[in-house]
């Protein structure tokens, strides 16, 4: 398993990426700071998280594509699952709400 | 070659069929004309796509079928064409989706001031509940359901006392008033479906679901269960009657409130010991979810006046109802089917005591 | 033909069969396993076909056949749906065609894990047997619909709620294990065992379709697995994963707190990818059929590959379009309607490219080609009706009516089945060395195509009227006109005609095996590797001493300047037949 | 080449029509078995992810009574971690051609895994004795289901481990053992990760 390919990135690119990461983190903080609520909040937080993760994976790890493909293969399914888990929590809250509203409760 | 011709015939035939067929939506009786409009938009766009694509295919086959000396054109791709087609398709999709989402937003947003009505489903019959004077439905729970409280209304909830109970599968609604249907199920999934209203929604046990609509036409409409709920699924029918306001009020006022129902149930005349036990057995075994003892019709034939009667069977013969017949009817319900009823009763294996109690109950209701 | 020297490609270890048993029964050869899979799938599929005809008897002539009571009707519907989707189509496309085509088309000697491959088949057979056994237990098989929705599936009032459902779930669990074993093989073989020169983008679309479908299946089946296990626990041990507090037939049960919608979400998280699992292989195979028999390269190969990948990925985020009226959180409607209609775009591209492949081709109207053309038409009808259902409000009146039944039969019960037939007519010569009889084939085609169109096209209109699905009888309604009953009769008659013609097809399969015209190694003059094997039918190990060397993609038909109208993938650019012209000849490339 | 670049190639083009890239067939330079394992691991990830999704949803309803987490589970977790570690040692030894280290690590790993399974069964017994039966509450249901499915996967791993162990016992050359040992190690690490995830889920709820 050879991984360290000879290819070198110019140092500038690292700085640019650092900058981008800062900007993204800033946005994440803003979501908190501006007190977005509900689904929007989670949507934004997750979005920025994925963007950051994507950046890090694609640039800093500058791996050969096979490694990258492995990572996609291992990461993509859980990402699909995250959608499922997110929607399932919403669904659970909704169900619970109707139960509280309409059922006599324990 | 024949294929090209047949394809064209099929396409033309399908279009003609569409216009000439006697089968189309039943005339609408609710405010959901917008759903029909969206459907028509979808229909037109997809119809055009269907005709265009298949005619093009038929023409290609006609034009380029194998002949001596024909050589196919070598063209791996044509990016421009493909992008154009993609964009065109996207436009088509957006043209369908946008109105669809707008109408969906209406569909899930109940207008202020809609009347709440509850539809209750259980295998395989409908019943309904109106909120009564206070305009609020009482809370419910499965654990409160009993012979005296068939709707499982919370006895401690003051909102529930004046709720009006409709124990038969016929629901009346006033015309031109928005209703919010709250849907509740005792056992399995069902679905409240009146084709003329377009709207429908599942009933899910352990959950309250809803949809809303405004009836816009008086008349009597079929109510169907549209979610598979066991062998009796297809028999789970009812009616929705849309009335003018006065007729509706008159109908509603003839129905008992929960408080009245409770009073009547406790005041019912006492029965002999064995028959009382029979009532318990019938409750515990679930017979009473299909059979009634007061002469109204249920999923199965009523037990009132059953004993000693000449019963007409599905094959046209008749049989006198005696103990042997009752026992057979319970242990092997499909052996002799009563006329006009579906073969959906599950077989039961009851102890002799329980059976005797049930027979006593049925006898007591036949005197 | 050019070969790599043995040293250049490391071969997997081959288990050479010794006796009849190891050759034909416990075989580890992918071709034998493929045939075993296919035979079993078709056998059980015929059972499902008979069940569908029994259903049609009741629907067309209600009450005439007293042996079909409501319980057995629902059992027929359920078993028909489940067998057709999982045990016939999934097994046939992936276990049958996947096993046969992947190694041959990639130039491999066998699957990479032949032993696991063999286990996969035998477990599949066990799953089928358990399924069949459920017909013979007390209470019969389950009758809860192929969606197996709880609570109903395990309660009184549903046929087979005591034993049938347990066997069904066990069978599904075994099937999933079996499939996972096979699936690991297909994916790894495509990734690792291609011959030299066979880059990913030189693979025929059949392989791409099967490859992607396998990935989908590997990732989707766990959802079915989890829901089956949880349902089994609810049924046998009385847990309440899905079961809320319930009064069933007047009896208060011990369950409480669960949510039936959880099952539906899990089921459709599997169920929607599942429909593409049976569609993608069909997409791939039909692309190859069209290209070969139109003597033209498939149009827009790259877009076709991208579309397959896009459809695969998107199919995991559309599941709840089956639940628009299930009572789930109503906000989900927006999300799922959007994703559902987005998925129509890559699918549309595929349709365009199929049709554009015909354009300016040299179309040979052979039997496989006829089936491929019929596929396009029926798939377009079925796909477009899918858009109605995907567009959330339009689904509201149509859901659970015969419109849905018509949609999925067009798109799944007819279109892929037509591809299966086309593919069998196409590859039968490779498998047996003989052609299938053409006259019988044409007759079979016409009856099947026109017959199924006659069955399902009018069904859409029953759906518009509002006829609900899964109804044993629609008597006693006011809104259904009497003419609908006549329509139902004619549908039943059409179904019988189509059903009976399948006997002719089976007869053709057997007759041609002995009496068919010898085909030679490459009767269709096709380019892909499976037609270039040194022997027909290919022997164990497929390629003789050396594996083939691939120089080009699989679609070099009618290349300008070449001396013949097809250039096999193994043909080197130095070959005189190529005529000094490569690929697109000397034209300037004006696109990139 | 990146996957996107591969998907963008035009296989019909002039330069593509020759065997220019001498594509060796295998897409990835890893051993085939390892790829197979990777594919399998993603399937298992999805499986447990789905269980987690179901768990997350189910626990939101009022009737959820979390298990009082049995102390024993911490011990088991430790055992599994050591088992994983031991196998890692075996792997490293294999790479360094150290047969003795390989043997000790490999066998220790297997034995610890068996110990883990025994521990899990003990936890079950304790729970059942203290009245936390499967159908008591859905939290219990999930606990039993998760531990059972995880245990079954580990059992499957032990079967593969057994096969390698037999080969080690037969004195097969270390070069040929290496792949088997590495595969086991990978699988063990993975199952440890899964267990940690599931354990966290069980603790949280
Ligand atoms: C092979 C199987 C298969 C395939 C490929 C599809 C494809 C699609 N299906 Fe279908 N579907 C099923 C099998 C399949 N389906 C089954 C089995 C059920 C029922 C399960 C049950 O309840 O028992 C079902 C049910 C079903 C429902 C639920 C209905 C309900 O229960 O109420 C929905 C709703 O969205 C739906 C939508 C779609 C869509 C949008 C597509 C799209 O992928 C279609 C895309 C194709 C095209 C769009 C046509 C080609 C494009 C053109 C010709 C270009 C022109 C296009 C435009 C202008 C936009 N399907
Ligand atoms: C691949 C899937 C598939 C196929 C091929 C079919 C084929 C047929 N189906 Fe069905 N069907 C389903 C999948 C399929 N079906 C599903 C998922 C359901 C839903 C179940 C549920 O609600 O739970 C359903 C439900 C369903 C209903 C609705 C029942 C109801 O809701 O009450 C009806 C009614 O007419 C019906 C009829 C038919 C008929 C007449 C045929 C055919 O007989 C059509 C004509 C025959 C052919 C096109 C030949 C096909 C060949 C073979 C099947 C196998 C042999 C193969 C070889 C020889 C290679 N099917
Ligand atoms: Cu109630 Cu179907
Ligand atoms: Cu779907």
Coordinates of C-alpha atoms in Angstrom, one line a residue, chain C residues 112 184 188 191-192 194-202 218-219 222-223 225-226 229-230 237-241 256-259 262 302 306 550-551 553 573 582-584 586 589 592, chain D residues 6-14 16-19 21-28 30 32-33 35-36 39-40 43 46-47 50-51 54 57-58 61 63 134-135 138 141-142 145:
Chain C
X112 CA -13.1 -13.8 -7.0
X184 CA -19.6 -9.1 -2.2
X188 CA -15.2 -7.2 -5.7
X191 CA -13.3 -3.9 -9.0
X192 CA -10.5 -6.4 -9.0
X194 CA -11.0 -7.3 -14.8
X195 CA -8.6 -8.3 -17.5
X196 CA -5.9 -6.0 -18.8
X197 CA -7.1 -3.0 -20.7
X198 CA -10.6 -3.3 -19.3
X199 CA -10.9 0.1 -17.7
X200 CA -14.0 1.0 -15.8
X201 CA -15.2 3.2 -18.7
X202 CA -14.7 0.3 -21.2
X218 CA -25.8 -4.4 -0.4
X219 CA -26.7 -1.1 1.2
X222 CA -29.8 -4.3 5.8
X223 CA -32.8 -2.1 6.2
X225 CA -32.9 -7.2 7.6
X226 CA -33.3 -4.9 10.6
X229 CA -35.6 -9.0 12.8
X230 CA -37.5 -6.4 14.8
X237 CA -41.2 -12.4 21.9
X238 CA -43.8 -9.7 22.2
X239 CA -41.5 -6.7 22.1
X240 CA -43.1 -3.4 21.1
X241 CA -40.7 -2.0 18.5
X256 CA -47.6 -0.5 23.8
X257 CA -45.6 2.6 22.8
X258 CA -44.3 1.5 19.4
X259 CA -44.8 3.2 16.1
X262 CA -41.0 3.3 11.9
X302 CA -20.6 8.6 -20.4
X306 CA -23.3 8.9 -14.8
X550 CA -8.8 -5.4 -24.2
X551 CA -8.0 -2.5 -26.6
X553 CA -14.7 0.0 -25.5
X573 CA -5.5 -1.2 -33.5
X582 CA -9.3 4.2 -34.6
X583 CA -12.3 5.2 -32.7
X584 CA -14.0 7.9 -34.5
X586 CA -9.9 10.9 -38.4
X589 CA -13.2 16.0 -32.2
X592 CA -13.9 18.6 -26.0
Chain D
X6 CA -12.0 8.2 -14.6
X7 CA -15.7 8.8 -15.1
X8 CA -14.9 11.6 -17.5
X9 CA -12.8 9.6 -19.9
X10 CA -14.1 9.1 -23.4
X11 CA -13.3 5.4 -24.1
X12 CA -14.0 5.8 -27.8
X13 CA -11.4 8.4 -28.5
X14 CA -8.3 7.9 -30.5
X16 CA -8.2 5.6 -25.7
X17 CA -8.6 3.0 -28.4
X18 CA -5.2 1.6 -27.9
X19 CA -4.0 -0.2 -24.8
X21 CA -2.8 2.9 -20.1
X22 CA -2.0 -0.8 -19.7
X23 CA -4.7 -1.1 -17.2
X24 CA -3.9 -4.0 -15.0
X25 CA -7.5 -4.9 -14.3
X26 CA -7.5 -4.4 -10.5
X27 CA -8.8 -1.0 -9.7
X28 CA -7.2 -0.8 -6.3
X30 CA -5.1 -3.7 -2.2
X32 CA -8.7 -8.8 -3.3
X33 CA -9.7 -10.3 0.0
X35 CA -11.5 -5.2 -0.8
X36 CA -14.1 -7.9 -0.2
X39 CA -17.3 -4.0 1.1
X40 CA -18.6 -6.2 3.8
X43 CA -22.7 -3.3 4.7
X46 CA -25.2 0.4 7.4
X47 CA -26.8 -2.4 9.4
X50 CA -30.0 1.5 10.8
X51 CA -30.4 0.0 14.2
X54 CA -34.5 2.9 14.8
X57 CA -36.6 7.1 17.0
X58 CA -38.1 4.6 19.3
X61 CA -41.7 8.0 22.9
X63 CA -42.5 4.8 27.5
X134 CA -36.8 -8.8 26.5
X135 CA -40.3 -7.7 26.4
X138 CA -38.3 -1.5 24.2
X141 CA -35.4 -5.1 23.4
X142 CA -32.9 -3.0 21.6
X145 CA -31.0 -7.2 19.8

